[in-house]
Amino acid sequence: MIDTYATLESILNAKEKRAQRQQELLAHFGEVSLICLSLTIPGSLKLSHSAVVIFDIALREIRLLLEREALTLLAFESTLAISGAEAIFACQARSEGLKRLTCKIEEEHPLGRFMDIDVLDAQGKILSREAFGYPKRRCLICDNEAKICARAHVHSYEELHRHIDASVQKHAWKQSIALWCKRAMKTEVELTPKPGLVDQANSGAHCDMDISTFYASIEAIVPWTQRFLEEAYMYANEEPQAAFSRLRRIGIACENAMFEATRGVNTHKGMIFCLALLCGAIGRLKARNESLTCQALQTEIHVLCAHVVEEDLMRHTPNSAGMRFFKETGSLGIRGVAQSGFALVFETSLPFFRECYARFGEENALKQTLLLLMSTVDDSTLWSRGGLEGLAFTKNEAQKILHVGLKHQDLDDALKRFDQTMIAKNLSPGGSADLLALTWLLSRIVES
């Protein structure tokens, strides 16, 4: 849904439904005021990544306002649609006071110019900014009146969207990265079909989880991704080993939140490890004003993980599948991948994904990249379920399908057959799924 262009009809329909819903709420509650939030996003791309970030920030600012002023919230509705993001707050408060407060958000927040916060009184009248001494809305880029620039087409849609993106990167990069992390996890779990993995068609080789379990897990994890970023940014001068320990402590808290949301089911433990390291590296690079290039991220992750194999695998009694995998086979598993700075991702799966994406589109590229990872990764999840035989079988079958180079429906048919075999053998390539999500995430955030 994000980054999908809206039709004029859908935009007009959304406007009509919004007006209708406003009247319904006013009729239901009587003497209330409404805060109606939408975004000032030009053109037909109403729900861009940056727009969702701005919308989430605007929601938080309005909630903080209501809490700070001790105002009673009677109803709240929020919608993310191709036609745009919008929300309605029904409040037991004087509309004049609300308008003054919401105008302050629009005027004082660094992203306020992109927020359109209307206040309606109990009769449904929209209060104007000018009545409270505020100027008419300014252009998103310059200080001219917005309507003047719009009518004269002073700025192209491309220029306006670049400005919105740049503003988000300047003022809300942590929220933006956190949203990319959320989108990466959703992209992975919704990819269908996937051999042995939870997707939109079935639960793969898992009897204790389905896609709704993953959605709950993702919602629990996302707030912690911003915590990884904030802590790494704040303590950017900390020695790498101390920084890794700090990230691990936050990661354990994130795991606990995941287990609480999933009622004890391990949906994303490996993904949390990957996100902690990536977000930690991003936070440290941002604090030093360094660009998020592949080389810079790979180096920073390698520095953070310099001792993880020695500390985790060589000095401790095995208490996880990854540790037992190392003790019995000598494979370093995900810790080895991490200590290399995720070289497998940066140097193999990411270039492969980008090449396939250019040729076949995103969905096909994701499926082929999953097969590439399954044919390459020493996945402790596979080993714990099927031993070395199951691991070897999965690698070989994935390589066979990948080697043939199937496209579209033929690829889906092959993946469905592979899925049934993996389910019958109780095999699930969870480690490869995590690295696929990481590959997609990096494709969206790295600068080169």
PDB file of C-alpha atoms in Angstrom, residues 131-412:
ATOM      1  CA  ALA A 131      -9.063  33.951  13.072  1.00  0.00           C
ATOM      2  CA  PHE A 132      -6.410  33.170  15.668  1.00  0.00           C
ATOM      3  CA  GLY A 133      -3.713  35.418  14.233  1.00  0.00           C
ATOM      4  CA  TYR A 134      -1.854  32.776  12.215  1.00  0.00           C
ATOM      5  CA  PRO A 135      -0.916  33.366   8.567  1.00  0.00           C
ATOM      6  CA  LYS A 136      -2.297  31.279   5.718  1.00  0.00           C
ATOM      7  CA  ARG A 137      -0.487  28.002   5.085  1.00  0.00           C
ATOM      8  CA  ARG A 138       2.907  28.492   3.483  1.00  0.00           C
ATOM      9  CA  CYS A 139       4.414  26.579   0.599  1.00  0.00           C
ATOM     10  CA  LEU A 140       6.175  23.353   1.618  1.00  0.00           C
ATOM     11  CA  ILE A 141       9.475  24.659   0.229  1.00  0.00           C
ATOM     12  CA  CYS A 142       9.486  28.457   0.174  1.00  0.00           C
ATOM     13  CA  ASP A 143       7.766  31.079   2.359  1.00  0.00           C
ATOM     14  CA  ASN A 144       5.180  32.089  -0.221  1.00  0.00           C
ATOM     15  CA  GLU A 145       1.522  31.354   0.392  1.00  0.00           C
ATOM     16  CA  ALA A 146       0.875  27.722  -0.497  1.00  0.00           C
ATOM     17  CA  LYS A 147      -2.021  28.433  -2.867  1.00  0.00           C
ATOM     18  CA  ILE A 148       0.049  30.918  -4.882  1.00  0.00           C
ATOM     19  CA  CYS A 149       2.851  28.413  -5.507  1.00  0.00           C
ATOM     20  CA  ALA A 150       0.379  25.621  -6.251  1.00  0.00           C
ATOM     21  CA  ARG A 151      -1.575  27.626  -8.804  1.00  0.00           C
ATOM     22  CA  ALA A 152       1.578  28.796 -10.580  1.00  0.00           C
ATOM     23  CA  HIS A 153       3.193  25.314 -10.426  1.00  0.00           C
ATOM     24  CA  VAL A 154       6.330  26.929  -9.002  1.00  0.00           C
ATOM     25  CA  HIS A 155       7.630  23.578  -7.717  1.00  0.00           C
ATOM     26  CA  SER A 156       7.298  20.229  -9.473  1.00  0.00           C
ATOM     27  CA  TYR A 157       5.856  17.230  -7.631  1.00  0.00           C
ATOM     28  CA  GLU A 158       9.271  15.581  -7.821  1.00  0.00           C
ATOM     29  CA  GLU A 159      10.906  18.600  -6.169  1.00  0.00           C
ATOM     30  CA  LEU A 160       8.245  18.727  -3.459  1.00  0.00           C
ATOM     31  CA  HIS A 161       8.586  15.026  -2.629  1.00  0.00           C
ATOM     32  CA  ARG A 162      12.381  15.288  -2.532  1.00  0.00           C
ATOM     33  CA  HIS A 163      11.982  18.140  -0.062  1.00  0.00           C
ATOM     34  CA  ILE A 164       9.594  16.081   2.090  1.00  0.00           C
ATOM     35  CA  ASP A 165      12.015  13.133   2.088  1.00  0.00           C
ATOM     36  CA  ALA A 166      14.973  15.384   2.942  1.00  0.00           C
ATOM     37  CA  SER A 167      13.042  16.978   5.810  1.00  0.00           C
ATOM     38  CA  VAL A 168      12.190  13.564   7.260  1.00  0.00           C
ATOM     39  CA  GLN A 169      15.812  12.448   6.971  1.00  0.00           C
ATOM     40  CA  LYS A 170      16.916  15.600   8.778  1.00  0.00           C
ATOM     41  CA  HIS A 171      14.336  15.699  11.557  1.00  0.00           C
ATOM     42  CA  ALA A 172      12.993  12.149  11.894  1.00  0.00           C
ATOM     43  CA  TRP A 173      15.623   9.698  10.630  1.00  0.00           C
ATOM     44  CA  LYS A 174      15.175   7.397  13.641  1.00  0.00           C
ATOM     45  CA  GLN A 175      11.434   7.103  13.035  1.00  0.00           C
ATOM     46  CA  SER A 176      12.109   6.552   9.332  1.00  0.00           C
ATOM     47  CA  ILE A 177      14.587   3.718   9.947  1.00  0.00           C
ATOM     48  CA  ALA A 178      12.190   2.138  12.458  1.00  0.00           C
ATOM     49  CA  LEU A 179       9.443   2.170   9.836  1.00  0.00           C
ATOM     50  CA  TRP A 180      11.799   0.600   7.278  1.00  0.00           C
ATOM     51  CA  CYS A 181      12.504  -2.169   9.817  1.00  0.00           C
ATOM     52  CA  LYS A 182       8.775  -2.752  10.241  1.00  0.00           C
ATOM     53  CA  ARG A 183       8.215  -2.814   6.497  1.00  0.00           C
ATOM     54  CA  ALA A 184      11.105  -5.255   6.033  1.00  0.00           C
ATOM     55  CA  MET A 185       9.647  -7.744   8.495  1.00  0.00           C
ATOM     56  CA  LYS A 186       6.173  -7.419   6.942  1.00  0.00           C
ATOM     57  CA  THR A 187       7.588  -7.789   3.434  1.00  0.00           C
ATOM     58  CA  GLU A 188       9.289 -11.038   4.425  1.00  0.00           C
ATOM     59  CA  VAL A 189       6.351 -12.673   6.186  1.00  0.00           C
ATOM     60  CA  GLU A 190       3.841 -11.645   3.501  1.00  0.00           C
ATOM     61  CA  LEU A 191       5.958 -13.010   0.651  1.00  0.00           C
ATOM     62  CA  THR A 192       4.052 -16.060  -0.674  1.00  0.00           C
ATOM     63  CA  PRO A 193       4.773 -18.885  -1.305  1.00  0.00           C
ATOM     64  CA  LYS A 194       7.855 -19.604   0.832  1.00  0.00           C
ATOM     65  CA  PRO A 195       9.205 -23.129   1.479  1.00  0.00           C
ATOM     66  CA  GLY A 196       8.631 -24.228   5.071  1.00  0.00           C
ATOM     67  CA  LEU A 197       7.989 -20.690   6.297  1.00  0.00           C
ATOM     68  CA  VAL A 198       4.946 -18.821   7.564  1.00  0.00           C
ATOM     69  CA  ASP A 199       3.326 -16.811   4.777  1.00  0.00           C
ATOM     70  CA  GLN A 200      -0.123 -15.690   3.653  1.00  0.00           C
ATOM     71  CA  ALA A 201      -1.027 -19.203   2.451  1.00  0.00           C
ATOM     72  CA  ASN A 202      -0.064 -21.347   5.427  1.00  0.00           C
ATOM     73  CA  SER A 203       2.124 -21.729   8.515  1.00  0.00           C
ATOM     74  CA  GLY A 204       4.818 -23.745   6.755  1.00  0.00           C
ATOM     75  CA  ALA A 205       6.498 -26.276   9.020  1.00  0.00           C
ATOM     76  CA  HIS A 206       5.282 -24.458  12.145  1.00  0.00           C
ATOM     77  CA  CYS A 207       2.353 -25.627  14.245  1.00  0.00           C
ATOM     78  CA  ASP A 208       2.642 -22.926  16.940  1.00  0.00           C
ATOM     79  CA  MET A 209       2.380 -19.768  14.824  1.00  0.00           C
ATOM     80  CA  ASP A 210       0.685 -18.177  11.825  1.00  0.00           C
ATOM     81  CA  ILE A 211       0.880 -14.819  10.083  1.00  0.00           C
ATOM     82  CA  SER A 212      -1.144 -13.091  12.815  1.00  0.00           C
ATOM     83  CA  THR A 213       1.498 -14.206  15.327  1.00  0.00           C
ATOM     84  CA  PHE A 214       4.106 -12.495  13.172  1.00  0.00           C
ATOM     85  CA  TYR A 215       2.075  -9.298  12.939  1.00  0.00           C
ATOM     86  CA  ALA A 216       1.818  -9.177  16.737  1.00  0.00           C
ATOM     87  CA  SER A 217       5.545  -9.822  17.009  1.00  0.00           C
ATOM     88  CA  ILE A 218       6.401  -7.048  14.537  1.00  0.00           C
ATOM     89  CA  GLU A 219       4.319  -4.492  16.435  1.00  0.00           C
ATOM     90  CA  ALA A 220       6.121  -5.443  19.651  1.00  0.00           C
ATOM     91  CA  ILE A 221       9.581  -5.190  18.081  1.00  0.00           C
ATOM     92  CA  VAL A 222       9.300  -1.899  16.172  1.00  0.00           C
ATOM     93  CA  PRO A 223       9.491   0.459  19.202  1.00  0.00           C
ATOM     94  CA  TRP A 224      12.726  -1.239  20.238  1.00  0.00           C
ATOM     95  CA  THR A 225      14.361  -0.610  16.860  1.00  0.00           C
ATOM     96  CA  GLN A 226      14.160   3.098  17.606  1.00  0.00           C
ATOM     97  CA  ARG A 227      15.658   2.390  21.037  1.00  0.00           C
ATOM     98  CA  PHE A 228      18.634   0.640  19.369  1.00  0.00           C
ATOM     99  CA  LEU A 229      19.135   3.705  17.174  1.00  0.00           C
ATOM    100  CA  GLU A 230      18.802   6.215  20.013  1.00  0.00           C
ATOM    101  CA  GLU A 231      21.174   4.429  22.382  1.00  0.00           C
ATOM    102  CA  ALA A 232      23.795   3.837  19.694  1.00  0.00           C
ATOM    103  CA  TYR A 233      23.590   7.491  18.647  1.00  0.00           C
ATOM    104  CA  MET A 234      23.813   8.740  22.225  1.00  0.00           C
ATOM    105  CA  TYR A 235      26.780   6.525  23.125  1.00  0.00           C
ATOM    106  CA  ALA A 236      28.520   6.619  19.756  1.00  0.00           C
ATOM    107  CA  ASN A 237      31.951   7.166  21.328  1.00  0.00           C
ATOM    108  CA  GLU A 238      31.639   4.058  23.471  1.00  0.00           C
ATOM    109  CA  GLU A 239      34.134   1.246  22.840  1.00  0.00           C
ATOM    110  CA  PRO A 240      32.666  -1.292  20.366  1.00  0.00           C
ATOM    111  CA  GLN A 241      32.575  -4.170  22.856  1.00  0.00           C
ATOM    112  CA  ALA A 242      30.729  -2.022  25.418  1.00  0.00           C
ATOM    113  CA  ALA A 243      28.382  -0.817  22.669  1.00  0.00           C
ATOM    114  CA  PHE A 244      27.667  -4.423  21.675  1.00  0.00           C
ATOM    115  CA  SER A 245      26.843  -5.278  25.303  1.00  0.00           C
ATOM    116  CA  ARG A 246      24.516  -2.292  25.481  1.00  0.00           C
ATOM    117  CA  LEU A 247      22.728  -3.374  22.286  1.00  0.00           C
ATOM    118  CA  ARG A 248      22.457  -6.919  23.602  1.00  0.00           C
ATOM    119  CA  ARG A 249      20.786  -5.737  26.816  1.00  0.00           C
ATOM    120  CA  ILE A 250      18.208  -3.803  24.804  1.00  0.00           C
ATOM    121  CA  GLY A 251      17.841  -6.826  22.503  1.00  0.00           C
ATOM    122  CA  ILE A 252      16.981  -9.067  25.458  1.00  0.00           C
ATOM    123  CA  ALA A 253      14.278  -6.611  26.521  1.00  0.00           C
ATOM    124  CA  CYS A 254      13.020  -6.606  22.925  1.00  0.00           C
ATOM    125  CA  GLU A 255      12.925 -10.411  22.939  1.00  0.00           C
ATOM    126  CA  ASN A 256      10.866 -10.344  26.130  1.00  0.00           C
ATOM    127  CA  ALA A 257       8.399  -7.953  24.479  1.00  0.00           C
ATOM    128  CA  MET A 258       8.224 -10.290  21.478  1.00  0.00           C
ATOM    129  CA  PHE A 259       7.563 -13.350  23.652  1.00  0.00           C
ATOM    130  CA  GLU A 260       4.857 -11.483  25.556  1.00  0.00           C
ATOM    131  CA  ALA A 261       3.146 -10.476  22.311  1.00  0.00           C
ATOM    132  CA  THR A 262       3.350 -13.999  20.843  1.00  0.00           C
ATOM    133  CA  ARG A 263       2.582 -15.862  24.095  1.00  0.00           C
ATOM    134  CA  GLY A 264       5.987 -17.468  24.218  1.00  0.00           C
ATOM    135  CA  VAL A 265       6.444 -18.252  20.511  1.00  0.00           C
ATOM    136  CA  ASN A 266       9.844 -17.443  18.980  1.00  0.00           C
ATOM    137  CA  THR A 267       8.977 -15.606  15.780  1.00  0.00           C
ATOM    138  CA  HIS A 268      11.852 -13.127  15.419  1.00  0.00           C
ATOM    139  CA  LYS A 269      14.677 -13.880  17.855  1.00  0.00           C
ATOM    140  CA  GLY A 270      17.240 -14.068  15.043  1.00  0.00           C
ATOM    141  CA  MET A 271      15.794 -10.970  13.376  1.00  0.00           C
ATOM    142  CA  ILE A 272      16.091  -8.997  16.612  1.00  0.00           C
ATOM    143  CA  PHE A 273      19.814  -9.872  16.708  1.00  0.00           C
ATOM    144  CA  CYS A 274      20.215  -8.635  13.120  1.00  0.00           C
ATOM    145  CA  LEU A 275      18.242  -5.436  13.724  1.00  0.00           C
ATOM    146  CA  ALA A 276      20.122  -4.628  16.924  1.00  0.00           C
ATOM    147  CA  LEU A 277      23.434  -4.758  15.061  1.00  0.00           C
ATOM    148  CA  LEU A 278      22.237  -2.878  11.984  1.00  0.00           C
ATOM    149  CA  CYS A 279      20.486  -0.156  13.977  1.00  0.00           C
ATOM    150  CA  GLY A 280      23.461   0.065  16.307  1.00  0.00           C
ATOM    151  CA  ALA A 281      25.767   0.599  13.345  1.00  0.00           C
ATOM    152  CA  ILE A 282      23.418   3.184  11.831  1.00  0.00           C
ATOM    153  CA  GLY A 283      23.188   5.127  15.087  1.00  0.00           C
ATOM    154  CA  ARG A 284      26.959   5.254  15.501  1.00  0.00           C
ATOM    155  CA  LEU A 285      27.510   6.333  11.880  1.00  0.00           C
ATOM    156  CA  LYS A 286      24.822   9.011  12.127  1.00  0.00           C
ATOM    157  CA  ALA A 287      26.431  10.424  15.259  1.00  0.00           C
ATOM    158  CA  ARG A 288      29.685  10.798  13.310  1.00  0.00           C
ATOM    159  CA  ASN A 289      27.847  12.333  10.324  1.00  0.00           C
ATOM    160  CA  GLU A 290      28.973   9.450   8.106  1.00  0.00           C
ATOM    161  CA  SER A 291      26.948   8.261   5.130  1.00  0.00           C
ATOM    162  CA  LEU A 292      25.075   4.962   5.285  1.00  0.00           C
ATOM    163  CA  THR A 293      27.052   3.220   2.570  1.00  0.00           C
ATOM    164  CA  CYS A 294      27.432  -0.534   2.274  1.00  0.00           C
ATOM    165  CA  GLN A 295      31.114  -0.322   3.135  1.00  0.00           C
ATOM    166  CA  ALA A 296      30.586   1.919   6.175  1.00  0.00           C
ATOM    167  CA  LEU A 297      27.768  -0.262   7.580  1.00  0.00           C
ATOM    168  CA  GLN A 298      29.620  -3.514   6.957  1.00  0.00           C
ATOM    169  CA  THR A 299      32.749  -2.176   8.661  1.00  0.00           C
ATOM    170  CA  GLU A 300      30.827  -0.809  11.642  1.00  0.00           C
ATOM    171  CA  ILE A 301      28.917  -4.068  12.185  1.00  0.00           C
ATOM    172  CA  HIS A 302      32.174  -6.016  11.928  1.00  0.00           C
ATOM    173  CA  VAL A 303      33.733  -3.766  14.579  1.00  0.00           C
ATOM    174  CA  LEU A 304      30.737  -4.186  16.878  1.00  0.00           C
ATOM    175  CA  CYS A 305      30.815  -7.998  16.494  1.00  0.00           C
ATOM    176  CA  ALA A 306      34.581  -8.486  16.615  1.00  0.00           C
ATOM    177  CA  HIS A 307      34.376 -10.769  19.674  1.00  0.00           C
ATOM    178  CA  VAL A 308      30.935 -12.356  19.323  1.00  0.00           C
ATOM    179  CA  VAL A 309      32.140 -15.757  18.062  1.00  0.00           C
ATOM    180  CA  GLU A 310      34.816 -16.026  20.729  1.00  0.00           C
ATOM    181  CA  GLU A 311      32.564 -14.800  23.536  1.00  0.00           C
ATOM    182  CA  ASP A 312      29.371 -16.667  22.608  1.00  0.00           C
ATOM    183  CA  LEU A 313      30.515 -19.867  20.944  1.00  0.00           C
ATOM    184  CA  MET A 314      33.876 -20.675  22.453  1.00  0.00           C
ATOM    185  CA  ARG A 315      33.489 -19.696  26.096  1.00  0.00           C
ATOM    186  CA  HIS A 316      29.944 -20.670  26.987  1.00  0.00           C
ATOM    187  CA  THR A 317      28.030 -23.897  27.525  1.00  0.00           C
ATOM    188  CA  PRO A 318      25.682 -24.435  24.555  1.00  0.00           C
ATOM    189  CA  ASN A 319      22.202 -23.178  25.445  1.00  0.00           C
ATOM    190  CA  SER A 320      20.753 -22.380  22.016  1.00  0.00           C
ATOM    191  CA  ALA A 321      20.420 -24.030  18.609  1.00  0.00           C
ATOM    192  CA  GLY A 322      23.191 -21.805  17.230  1.00  0.00           C
ATOM    193  CA  MET A 323      25.607 -22.734  20.034  1.00  0.00           C
ATOM    194  CA  ARG A 324      24.823 -26.450  19.768  1.00  0.00           C
ATOM    195  CA  PHE A 325      25.219 -26.202  16.000  1.00  0.00           C
ATOM    196  CA  PHE A 326      28.728 -24.819  16.478  1.00  0.00           C
ATOM    197  CA  LYS A 327      29.718 -27.409  19.084  1.00  0.00           C
ATOM    198  CA  GLU A 328      28.606 -30.304  16.891  1.00  0.00           C
ATOM    199  CA  THR A 329      29.541 -29.078  13.406  1.00  0.00           C
ATOM    200  CA  GLY A 330      31.977 -26.179  13.834  1.00  0.00           C
ATOM    201  CA  SER A 331      29.666 -23.869  11.844  1.00  0.00           C
ATOM    202  CA  LEU A 332      29.623 -20.297  13.133  1.00  0.00           C
ATOM    203  CA  GLY A 333      26.011 -19.754  12.049  1.00  0.00           C
ATOM    204  CA  ILE A 334      24.458 -16.286  12.338  1.00  0.00           C
ATOM    205  CA  ARG A 335      27.204 -15.128  14.718  1.00  0.00           C
ATOM    206  CA  GLY A 336      29.807 -15.822  12.080  1.00  0.00           C
ATOM    207  CA  VAL A 337      27.731 -13.994   9.486  1.00  0.00           C
ATOM    208  CA  ALA A 338      27.409 -11.045  11.866  1.00  0.00           C
ATOM    209  CA  GLN A 339      31.108 -10.996  12.775  1.00  0.00           C
ATOM    210  CA  SER A 340      31.938 -10.715   9.073  1.00  0.00           C
ATOM    211  CA  GLY A 341      29.817  -7.555   9.010  1.00  0.00           C
ATOM    212  CA  PHE A 342      27.047  -9.487   7.248  1.00  0.00           C
ATOM    213  CA  ALA A 343      29.343  -9.984   4.266  1.00  0.00           C
ATOM    214  CA  LEU A 344      26.968 -12.614   2.898  1.00  0.00           C
ATOM    215  CA  VAL A 345      24.260  -9.965   2.673  1.00  0.00           C
ATOM    216  CA  PHE A 346      26.306  -6.965   1.544  1.00  0.00           C
ATOM    217  CA  GLU A 347      28.421  -8.859  -0.965  1.00  0.00           C
ATOM    218  CA  THR A 348      26.078 -11.602  -2.182  1.00  0.00           C
ATOM    219  CA  SER A 349      22.353 -11.371  -1.474  1.00  0.00           C
ATOM    220  CA  LEU A 350      22.019  -7.578  -1.793  1.00  0.00           C
ATOM    221  CA  PRO A 351      23.689  -7.301  -5.235  1.00  0.00           C
ATOM    222  CA  PHE A 352      21.757 -10.392  -6.368  1.00  0.00           C
ATOM    223  CA  PHE A 353      18.451  -8.919  -5.169  1.00  0.00           C
ATOM    224  CA  ARG A 354      19.118  -5.616  -6.902  1.00  0.00           C
ATOM    225  CA  GLU A 355      19.953  -7.357 -10.173  1.00  0.00           C
ATOM    226  CA  CYS A 356      16.812  -9.514 -10.031  1.00  0.00           C
ATOM    227  CA  TYR A 357      14.714  -6.520  -9.036  1.00  0.00           C
ATOM    228  CA  ALA A 358      15.839  -4.594 -12.115  1.00  0.00           C
ATOM    229  CA  ARG A 359      15.009  -7.561 -14.367  1.00  0.00           C
ATOM    230  CA  PHE A 360      11.915  -9.140 -12.808  1.00  0.00           C
ATOM    231  CA  GLY A 361      10.445  -6.782 -10.183  1.00  0.00           C
ATOM    232  CA  GLU A 362      10.407  -6.947  -6.404  1.00  0.00           C
ATOM    233  CA  GLU A 363       8.317 -10.050  -5.682  1.00  0.00           C
ATOM    234  CA  ASN A 364      10.255 -12.306  -8.040  1.00  0.00           C
ATOM    235  CA  ALA A 365      13.541 -10.861  -6.783  1.00  0.00           C
ATOM    236  CA  LEU A 366      12.592 -11.615  -3.171  1.00  0.00           C
ATOM    237  CA  LYS A 367      11.717 -15.234  -3.972  1.00  0.00           C
ATOM    238  CA  GLN A 368      14.911 -15.830  -5.907  1.00  0.00           C
ATOM    239  CA  THR A 369      16.987 -14.161  -3.198  1.00  0.00           C
ATOM    240  CA  LEU A 370      15.364 -16.406  -0.590  1.00  0.00           C
ATOM    241  CA  LEU A 371      16.395 -19.437  -2.642  1.00  0.00           C
ATOM    242  CA  LEU A 372      19.925 -18.059  -2.928  1.00  0.00           C
ATOM    243  CA  LEU A 373      20.149 -17.667   0.850  1.00  0.00           C
ATOM    244  CA  MET A 374      18.628 -21.099   1.475  1.00  0.00           C
ATOM    245  CA  SER A 375      21.237 -22.634  -0.825  1.00  0.00           C
ATOM    246  CA  THR A 376      24.080 -20.842   0.992  1.00  0.00           C
ATOM    247  CA  VAL A 377      23.331 -20.282   4.682  1.00  0.00           C
ATOM    248  CA  ASP A 378      24.368 -22.757   7.373  1.00  0.00           C
ATOM    249  CA  ASP A 379      21.004 -22.333   9.055  1.00  0.00           C
ATOM    250  CA  SER A 380      20.912 -23.566  12.657  1.00  0.00           C
ATOM    251  CA  THR A 381      17.094 -23.594  12.531  1.00  0.00           C
ATOM    252  CA  LEU A 382      17.198 -26.156   9.731  1.00  0.00           C
ATOM    253  CA  TRP A 383      19.863 -28.171  11.522  1.00  0.00           C
ATOM    254  CA  SER A 384      17.891 -28.205  14.788  1.00  0.00           C
ATOM    255  CA  ARG A 385      14.881 -29.626  12.939  1.00  0.00           C
ATOM    256  CA  GLY A 386      16.490 -31.968  10.420  1.00  0.00           C
ATOM    257  CA  GLY A 387      20.156 -32.348  11.314  1.00  0.00           C
ATOM    258  CA  LEU A 388      22.887 -32.135   8.692  1.00  0.00           C
ATOM    259  CA  GLU A 389      20.761 -34.230   6.344  1.00  0.00           C
ATOM    260  CA  GLY A 390      17.900 -31.711   6.473  1.00  0.00           C
ATOM    261  CA  LEU A 391      20.292 -28.817   6.013  1.00  0.00           C
ATOM    262  CA  ALA A 392      21.940 -30.444   3.003  1.00  0.00           C
ATOM    263  CA  PHE A 393      18.575 -31.362   1.468  1.00  0.00           C
ATOM    264  CA  THR A 394      17.307 -27.777   1.743  1.00  0.00           C
ATOM    265  CA  LYS A 395      20.476 -26.312   0.260  1.00  0.00           C
ATOM    266  CA  ASN A 396      20.456 -28.718  -2.672  1.00  0.00           C
ATOM    267  CA  GLU A 397      16.751 -28.286  -3.498  1.00  0.00           C
ATOM    268  CA  ALA A 398      16.985 -24.506  -3.302  1.00  0.00           C
ATOM    269  CA  GLN A 399      20.004 -24.550  -5.591  1.00  0.00           C
ATOM    270  CA  LYS A 400      18.185 -26.741  -8.136  1.00  0.00           C
ATOM    271  CA  ILE A 401      15.251 -24.331  -8.427  1.00  0.00           C
ATOM    272  CA  LEU A 402      17.529 -21.297  -8.501  1.00  0.00           C
ATOM    273  CA  HIS A 403      19.760 -22.847 -11.172  1.00  0.00           C
ATOM    274  CA  VAL A 404      16.830 -23.413 -13.530  1.00  0.00           C
ATOM    275  CA  GLY A 405      15.994 -19.702 -13.332  1.00  0.00           C
ATOM    276  CA  LEU A 406      12.215 -20.058 -13.348  1.00  0.00           C
ATOM    277  CA  LYS A 407      10.021 -17.017 -13.748  1.00  0.00           C
ATOM    278  CA  HIS A 408       6.634 -15.919 -12.445  1.00  0.00           C
ATOM    279  CA  GLN A 409       4.058 -18.736 -12.296  1.00  0.00           C
ATOM    280  CA  ASP A 410       6.589 -21.523 -12.909  1.00  0.00           C
ATOM    281  CA  LEU A 411       8.643 -20.234  -9.977  1.00  0.00           C
ATOM    282  CA  ASP A 412       5.565 -20.109  -7.747  1.00  0.00           C
TER     283      ASP A 412
END
